[in-house]
């Protein structure tokens, strides 16, 4: 049986994550449920691993890997950027307390900057990964 393994890396502190990661996580769960039903008849299993990161790893937060390849490597038209994230600043205990912004990852596709990873990109990367294997 072929498999599609998705890894989601996100910051977590005391069981909580930032708003951007939380929304990506909800979208990811929905897409994985859909893909599982769609790919099962084709003999392809879908699995998910959540890798929880510390506040010192914010720059790596909200990343997706498909069979070990980063989203931006699977979809070369997607680039990575970052922007200030008040939710991460609150979660990490920085921001106003230490007088600096906390930047969180974003993805850019077709000129649009996404703070949360949209379902269309997750699905596209998943299906391209399956097609390659």
mmCIF file of the C-alpha atoms, coordinates in Angstrom:
data_MODEL
# 
_entry.id   MODEL 
# 
loop_
_atom_site.group_PDB 
_atom_site.id 
_atom_site.type_symbol 
_atom_site.label_atom_id 
_atom_site.label_alt_id 
_atom_site.label_comp_id 
_atom_site.label_asym_id 
_atom_site.label_entity_id 
_atom_site.label_seq_id 
_atom_site.pdbx_PDB_ins_code 
_atom_site.Cartn_x 
_atom_site.Cartn_y 
_atom_site.Cartn_z 
_atom_site.occupancy 
_atom_site.B_iso_or_equiv 
_atom_site.pdbx_formal_charge 
_atom_site.auth_seq_id 
_atom_site.auth_comp_id 
_atom_site.auth_asym_id 
_atom_site.auth_atom_id 
_atom_site.pdbx_PDB_model_num 
ATOM 1   C CA . UNK A 1 1   ? 0.000   0.000  0.000  1.00 0.00 ? 1   UNK A CA 1 
ATOM 2   C CA . UNK A 1 2   ? 1.294   3.462  -0.884 1.00 0.00 ? 2   UNK A CA 1 
ATOM 3   C CA . UNK A 1 3   ? 1.288   6.108  1.780  1.00 0.00 ? 3   UNK A CA 1 
ATOM 4   C CA . UNK A 1 4   ? 1.138   9.843  2.178  1.00 0.00 ? 4   UNK A CA 1 
ATOM 5   C CA . UNK A 1 5   ? 2.663   11.065 5.410  1.00 0.00 ? 5   UNK A CA 1 
ATOM 6   C CA . UNK A 1 6   ? 2.081   14.679 6.410  1.00 0.00 ? 6   UNK A CA 1 
ATOM 7   C CA . UNK A 1 7   ? 4.062   16.307 9.188  1.00 0.00 ? 7   UNK A CA 1 
ATOM 8   C CA . UNK A 1 8   ? 2.848   19.564 10.698 1.00 0.00 ? 8   UNK A CA 1 
ATOM 9   C CA . UNK A 1 9   ? 5.314   21.542 12.775 1.00 0.00 ? 9   UNK A CA 1 
ATOM 10  C CA . UNK A 1 10  ? 3.865   24.203 15.030 1.00 0.00 ? 10  UNK A CA 1 
ATOM 11  C CA . UNK A 1 11  ? 4.690   26.122 18.148 1.00 0.00 ? 11  UNK A CA 1 
ATOM 12  C CA . UNK A 1 12  ? 2.956   25.023 21.301 1.00 0.00 ? 12  UNK A CA 1 
ATOM 13  C CA . UNK A 1 13  ? 3.151   26.240 24.861 1.00 0.00 ? 13  UNK A CA 1 
ATOM 14  C CA . UNK A 1 14  ? 1.079   24.805 27.708 1.00 0.00 ? 14  UNK A CA 1 
ATOM 15  C CA . UNK A 1 15  ? -1.191  23.046 25.226 1.00 0.00 ? 15  UNK A CA 1 
ATOM 16  C CA . UNK A 1 16  ? -1.887  26.200 23.216 1.00 0.00 ? 16  UNK A CA 1 
ATOM 17  C CA . UNK A 1 17  ? -0.713  27.395 19.836 1.00 0.00 ? 17  UNK A CA 1 
ATOM 18  C CA . UNK A 1 18  ? -0.946  30.719 18.013 1.00 0.00 ? 18  UNK A CA 1 
ATOM 19  C CA . UNK A 1 19  ? -4.013  31.748 16.014 1.00 0.00 ? 19  UNK A CA 1 
ATOM 20  C CA . UNK A 1 20  ? -2.328  31.125 12.645 1.00 0.00 ? 20  UNK A CA 1 
ATOM 21  C CA . UNK A 1 21  ? -1.213  27.618 13.559 1.00 0.00 ? 21  UNK A CA 1 
ATOM 22  C CA . UNK A 1 22  ? -4.596  26.811 15.113 1.00 0.00 ? 22  UNK A CA 1 
ATOM 23  C CA . UNK A 1 23  ? -6.380  27.743 11.889 1.00 0.00 ? 23  UNK A CA 1 
ATOM 24  C CA . UNK A 1 24  ? -3.892  25.771 9.781  1.00 0.00 ? 24  UNK A CA 1 
ATOM 25  C CA . UNK A 1 25  ? -4.435  22.787 12.084 1.00 0.00 ? 25  UNK A CA 1 
ATOM 26  C CA . UNK A 1 26  ? -8.219  22.923 11.672 1.00 0.00 ? 26  UNK A CA 1 
ATOM 27  C CA . UNK A 1 27  ? -7.888  23.174 7.895  1.00 0.00 ? 27  UNK A CA 1 
ATOM 28  C CA . UNK A 1 28  ? -5.323  20.374 7.830  1.00 0.00 ? 28  UNK A CA 1 
ATOM 29  C CA . UNK A 1 29  ? -7.609  18.041 9.782  1.00 0.00 ? 29  UNK A CA 1 
ATOM 30  C CA . UNK A 1 30  ? -10.445 18.696 7.347  1.00 0.00 ? 30  UNK A CA 1 
ATOM 31  C CA . UNK A 1 31  ? -8.245  18.142 4.265  1.00 0.00 ? 31  UNK A CA 1 
ATOM 32  C CA . UNK A 1 32  ? -6.726  14.949 5.706  1.00 0.00 ? 32  UNK A CA 1 
ATOM 33  C CA . UNK A 1 33  ? -10.197 13.542 6.392  1.00 0.00 ? 33  UNK A CA 1 
ATOM 34  C CA . UNK A 1 34  ? -11.209 14.271 2.793  1.00 0.00 ? 34  UNK A CA 1 
ATOM 35  C CA . UNK A 1 35  ? -7.966  12.870 1.356  1.00 0.00 ? 35  UNK A CA 1 
ATOM 36  C CA . UNK A 1 36  ? -8.228  9.715  3.452  1.00 0.00 ? 36  UNK A CA 1 
ATOM 37  C CA . UNK A 1 37  ? -11.635 8.932  1.979  1.00 0.00 ? 37  UNK A CA 1 
ATOM 38  C CA . UNK A 1 38  ? -10.558 9.892  -1.546 1.00 0.00 ? 38  UNK A CA 1 
ATOM 39  C CA . UNK A 1 39  ? -7.261  7.992  -1.582 1.00 0.00 ? 39  UNK A CA 1 
ATOM 40  C CA . UNK A 1 40  ? -8.241  4.849  0.330  1.00 0.00 ? 40  UNK A CA 1 
ATOM 41  C CA . UNK A 1 41  ? -9.936  3.210  -2.695 1.00 0.00 ? 41  UNK A CA 1 
ATOM 42  C CA . UNK A 1 42  ? -6.713  3.841  -4.636 1.00 0.00 ? 42  UNK A CA 1 
ATOM 43  C CA . UNK A 1 43  ? -4.706  1.920  -2.030 1.00 0.00 ? 43  UNK A CA 1 
ATOM 44  C CA . UNK A 1 44  ? -3.090  5.007  -0.502 1.00 0.00 ? 44  UNK A CA 1 
ATOM 45  C CA . UNK A 1 45  ? -3.062  5.557  3.263  1.00 0.00 ? 45  UNK A CA 1 
ATOM 46  C CA . UNK A 1 46  ? -2.798  9.029  4.796  1.00 0.00 ? 46  UNK A CA 1 
ATOM 47  C CA . UNK A 1 47  ? -1.149  9.737  8.146  1.00 0.00 ? 47  UNK A CA 1 
ATOM 48  C CA . UNK A 1 48  ? -0.320  12.837 10.178 1.00 0.00 ? 48  UNK A CA 1 
ATOM 49  C CA . UNK A 1 49  ? 2.400   13.612 12.680 1.00 0.00 ? 49  UNK A CA 1 
ATOM 50  C CA . UNK A 1 50  ? 2.301   16.792 14.756 1.00 0.00 ? 50  UNK A CA 1 
ATOM 51  C CA . UNK A 1 51  ? 5.704   18.065 15.806 1.00 0.00 ? 51  UNK A CA 1 
ATOM 52  C CA . UNK A 1 52  ? 5.312   20.556 18.634 1.00 0.00 ? 52  UNK A CA 1 
ATOM 53  C CA . UNK A 1 53  ? 7.959   23.255 18.734 1.00 0.00 ? 53  UNK A CA 1 
ATOM 54  C CA . UNK A 1 54  ? 9.150   25.461 21.575 1.00 0.00 ? 54  UNK A CA 1 
ATOM 55  C CA . UNK A 1 55  ? 8.980   29.254 21.609 1.00 0.00 ? 55  UNK A CA 1 
ATOM 56  C CA . UNK A 1 56  ? 12.621  29.282 20.499 1.00 0.00 ? 56  UNK A CA 1 
ATOM 57  C CA . UNK A 1 57  ? 11.599  27.632 17.228 1.00 0.00 ? 57  UNK A CA 1 
ATOM 58  C CA . UNK A 1 58  ? 8.967   30.146 16.059 1.00 0.00 ? 58  UNK A CA 1 
ATOM 59  C CA . UNK A 1 59  ? 10.734  30.566 12.714 1.00 0.00 ? 59  UNK A CA 1 
ATOM 60  C CA . UNK A 1 60  ? 10.042  26.874 11.995 1.00 0.00 ? 60  UNK A CA 1 
ATOM 61  C CA . UNK A 1 61  ? 6.431   27.001 13.112 1.00 0.00 ? 61  UNK A CA 1 
ATOM 62  C CA . UNK A 1 62  ? 3.450   26.318 10.841 1.00 0.00 ? 62  UNK A CA 1 
ATOM 63  C CA . UNK A 1 63  ? 5.414   24.173 8.381  1.00 0.00 ? 63  UNK A CA 1 
ATOM 64  C CA . UNK A 1 64  ? 4.041   21.233 6.458  1.00 0.00 ? 64  UNK A CA 1 
ATOM 65  C CA . UNK A 1 65  ? 6.005   18.316 5.041  1.00 0.00 ? 65  UNK A CA 1 
ATOM 66  C CA . UNK A 1 66  ? 4.651   15.773 2.567  1.00 0.00 ? 66  UNK A CA 1 
ATOM 67  C CA . UNK A 1 67  ? 6.581   12.491 2.663  1.00 0.00 ? 67  UNK A CA 1 
ATOM 68  C CA . UNK A 1 68  ? 9.505   14.498 4.040  1.00 0.00 ? 68  UNK A CA 1 
ATOM 69  C CA . UNK A 1 69  ? 9.377   17.360 1.525  1.00 0.00 ? 69  UNK A CA 1 
ATOM 70  C CA . UNK A 1 70  ? 8.465   20.874 2.653  1.00 0.00 ? 70  UNK A CA 1 
ATOM 71  C CA . UNK A 1 71  ? 5.348   22.431 1.125  1.00 0.00 ? 71  UNK A CA 1 
ATOM 72  C CA . UNK A 1 72  ? 7.439   25.029 -0.680 1.00 0.00 ? 72  UNK A CA 1 
ATOM 73  C CA . UNK A 1 73  ? 9.597   22.283 -2.212 1.00 0.00 ? 73  UNK A CA 1 
ATOM 74  C CA . UNK A 1 74  ? 6.591   20.282 -3.403 1.00 0.00 ? 74  UNK A CA 1 
ATOM 75  C CA . UNK A 1 75  ? 4.987   23.426 -4.847 1.00 0.00 ? 75  UNK A CA 1 
ATOM 76  C CA . UNK A 1 76  ? 7.808   25.519 -6.352 1.00 0.00 ? 76  UNK A CA 1 
ATOM 77  C CA . UNK A 1 77  ? 5.422   28.414 -7.035 1.00 0.00 ? 77  UNK A CA 1 
ATOM 78  C CA . UNK A 1 78  ? 4.944   28.780 -3.267 1.00 0.00 ? 78  UNK A CA 1 
ATOM 79  C CA . UNK A 1 79  ? 7.471   30.853 -1.349 1.00 0.00 ? 79  UNK A CA 1 
ATOM 80  C CA . UNK A 1 80  ? 7.933   31.440 2.361  1.00 0.00 ? 80  UNK A CA 1 
ATOM 81  C CA . UNK A 1 81  ? 7.902   34.811 4.058  1.00 0.00 ? 81  UNK A CA 1 
ATOM 82  C CA . UNK A 1 82  ? 7.130   36.095 7.527  1.00 0.00 ? 82  UNK A CA 1 
ATOM 83  C CA . UNK A 1 83  ? 5.202   38.832 9.231  1.00 0.00 ? 83  UNK A CA 1 
ATOM 84  C CA . UNK A 1 84  ? 4.674   40.031 12.797 1.00 0.00 ? 84  UNK A CA 1 
ATOM 85  C CA . UNK A 1 85  ? 2.284   37.808 14.740 1.00 0.00 ? 85  UNK A CA 1 
ATOM 86  C CA . UNK A 1 86  ? 0.777   39.230 17.909 1.00 0.00 ? 86  UNK A CA 1 
ATOM 87  C CA . UNK A 1 87  ? -0.652  35.821 18.761 1.00 0.00 ? 87  UNK A CA 1 
ATOM 88  C CA . UNK A 1 88  ? 2.850   34.275 18.769 1.00 0.00 ? 88  UNK A CA 1 
ATOM 89  C CA . UNK A 1 89  ? 4.154   37.225 20.778 1.00 0.00 ? 89  UNK A CA 1 
ATOM 90  C CA . UNK A 1 90  ? 1.468   36.633 23.401 1.00 0.00 ? 90  UNK A CA 1 
ATOM 91  C CA . UNK A 1 91  ? 2.084   32.883 23.407 1.00 0.00 ? 91  UNK A CA 1 
ATOM 92  C CA . UNK A 1 92  ? 5.867   33.253 23.697 1.00 0.00 ? 92  UNK A CA 1 
ATOM 93  C CA . UNK A 1 93  ? 5.665   35.943 26.356 1.00 0.00 ? 93  UNK A CA 1 
ATOM 94  C CA . UNK A 1 94  ? 7.537   38.423 24.187 1.00 0.00 ? 94  UNK A CA 1 
ATOM 95  C CA . UNK A 1 95  ? 6.069   41.319 22.285 1.00 0.00 ? 95  UNK A CA 1 
ATOM 96  C CA . UNK A 1 96  ? 5.287   44.178 24.632 1.00 0.00 ? 96  UNK A CA 1 
ATOM 97  C CA . UNK A 1 97  ? 7.171   42.524 27.480 1.00 0.00 ? 97  UNK A CA 1 
ATOM 98  C CA . UNK A 1 98  ? 10.506  42.517 25.697 1.00 0.00 ? 98  UNK A CA 1 
ATOM 99  C CA . UNK A 1 99  ? 9.825   45.333 23.231 1.00 0.00 ? 99  UNK A CA 1 
ATOM 100 C CA . UNK A 1 100 ? 10.126  43.327 20.015 1.00 0.00 ? 100 UNK A CA 1 
ATOM 101 C CA . UNK A 1 101 ? 7.866   41.786 17.428 1.00 0.00 ? 101 UNK A CA 1 
ATOM 102 C CA . UNK A 1 102 ? 7.676   38.060 16.957 1.00 0.00 ? 102 UNK A CA 1 
ATOM 103 C CA . UNK A 1 103 ? 7.560   37.092 13.311 1.00 0.00 ? 103 UNK A CA 1 
ATOM 104 C CA . UNK A 1 104 ? 5.656   34.035 12.181 1.00 0.00 ? 104 UNK A CA 1 
ATOM 105 C CA . UNK A 1 105 ? 5.914   32.181 8.866  1.00 0.00 ? 105 UNK A CA 1 
ATOM 106 C CA . UNK A 1 106 ? 3.615   32.972 5.993  1.00 0.00 ? 106 UNK A CA 1 
ATOM 107 C CA . UNK A 1 107 ? 3.341   31.383 2.566  1.00 0.00 ? 107 UNK A CA 1 
ATOM 108 C CA . UNK A 1 108 ? 2.961   33.273 -0.693 1.00 0.00 ? 108 UNK A CA 1 
ATOM 109 C CA . UNK A 1 109 ? 1.174   31.818 -3.708 1.00 0.00 ? 109 UNK A CA 1 
ATOM 110 C CA . UNK A 1 110 ? 0.268   33.712 -6.874 1.00 0.00 ? 110 UNK A CA 1 
ATOM 111 C CA . UNK A 1 111 ? 1.098   36.997 -5.149 1.00 0.00 ? 111 UNK A CA 1 
ATOM 112 C CA . UNK A 1 112 ? -1.210  36.367 -2.192 1.00 0.00 ? 112 UNK A CA 1 
ATOM 113 C CA . UNK A 1 113 ? 0.275   36.176 1.317  1.00 0.00 ? 113 UNK A CA 1 
ATOM 114 C CA . UNK A 1 114 ? -1.372  33.595 3.567  1.00 0.00 ? 114 UNK A CA 1 
ATOM 115 C CA . UNK A 1 115 ? -0.894  33.661 7.328  1.00 0.00 ? 115 UNK A CA 1 
ATOM 116 C CA . UNK A 1 116 ? -2.623  30.284 7.624  1.00 0.00 ? 116 UNK A CA 1 
ATOM 117 C CA . UNK A 1 117 ? -1.929  27.555 5.094  1.00 0.00 ? 117 UNK A CA 1 
ATOM 118 C CA . UNK A 1 118 ? -5.059  27.264 2.933  1.00 0.00 ? 118 UNK A CA 1 
ATOM 119 C CA . UNK A 1 119 ? -6.794  24.009 2.057  1.00 0.00 ? 119 UNK A CA 1 
ATOM 120 C CA . UNK A 1 120 ? -6.121  24.490 -1.659 1.00 0.00 ? 120 UNK A CA 1 
ATOM 121 C CA . UNK A 1 121 ? -2.336  24.461 -1.116 1.00 0.00 ? 121 UNK A CA 1 
ATOM 122 C CA . UNK A 1 122 ? -2.442  21.532 1.317  1.00 0.00 ? 122 UNK A CA 1 
ATOM 123 C CA . UNK A 1 123 ? -4.529  19.483 -1.093 1.00 0.00 ? 123 UNK A CA 1 
ATOM 124 C CA . UNK A 1 124 ? -2.424  20.412 -4.127 1.00 0.00 ? 124 UNK A CA 1 
ATOM 125 C CA . UNK A 1 125 ? 0.823   19.473 -2.352 1.00 0.00 ? 125 UNK A CA 1 
ATOM 126 C CA . UNK A 1 126 ? -0.654  16.196 -1.099 1.00 0.00 ? 126 UNK A CA 1 
ATOM 127 C CA . UNK A 1 127 ? -1.893  15.130 -4.517 1.00 0.00 ? 127 UNK A CA 1 
ATOM 128 C CA . UNK A 1 128 ? 1.356   16.101 -6.242 1.00 0.00 ? 128 UNK A CA 1 
ATOM 129 C CA . UNK A 1 129 ? 3.304   14.076 -3.667 1.00 0.00 ? 129 UNK A CA 1 
ATOM 130 C CA . UNK A 1 130 ? 1.102   11.037 -4.252 1.00 0.00 ? 130 UNK A CA 1 
ATOM 131 C CA . UNK A 1 131 ? 1.462   11.415 -8.031 1.00 0.00 ? 131 UNK A CA 1 
ATOM 132 C CA . UNK A 1 132 ? 5.274   11.416 -7.724 1.00 0.00 ? 132 UNK A CA 1 
ATOM 133 C CA . UNK A 1 133 ? 5.432   8.196  -5.735 1.00 0.00 ? 133 UNK A CA 1 
# 
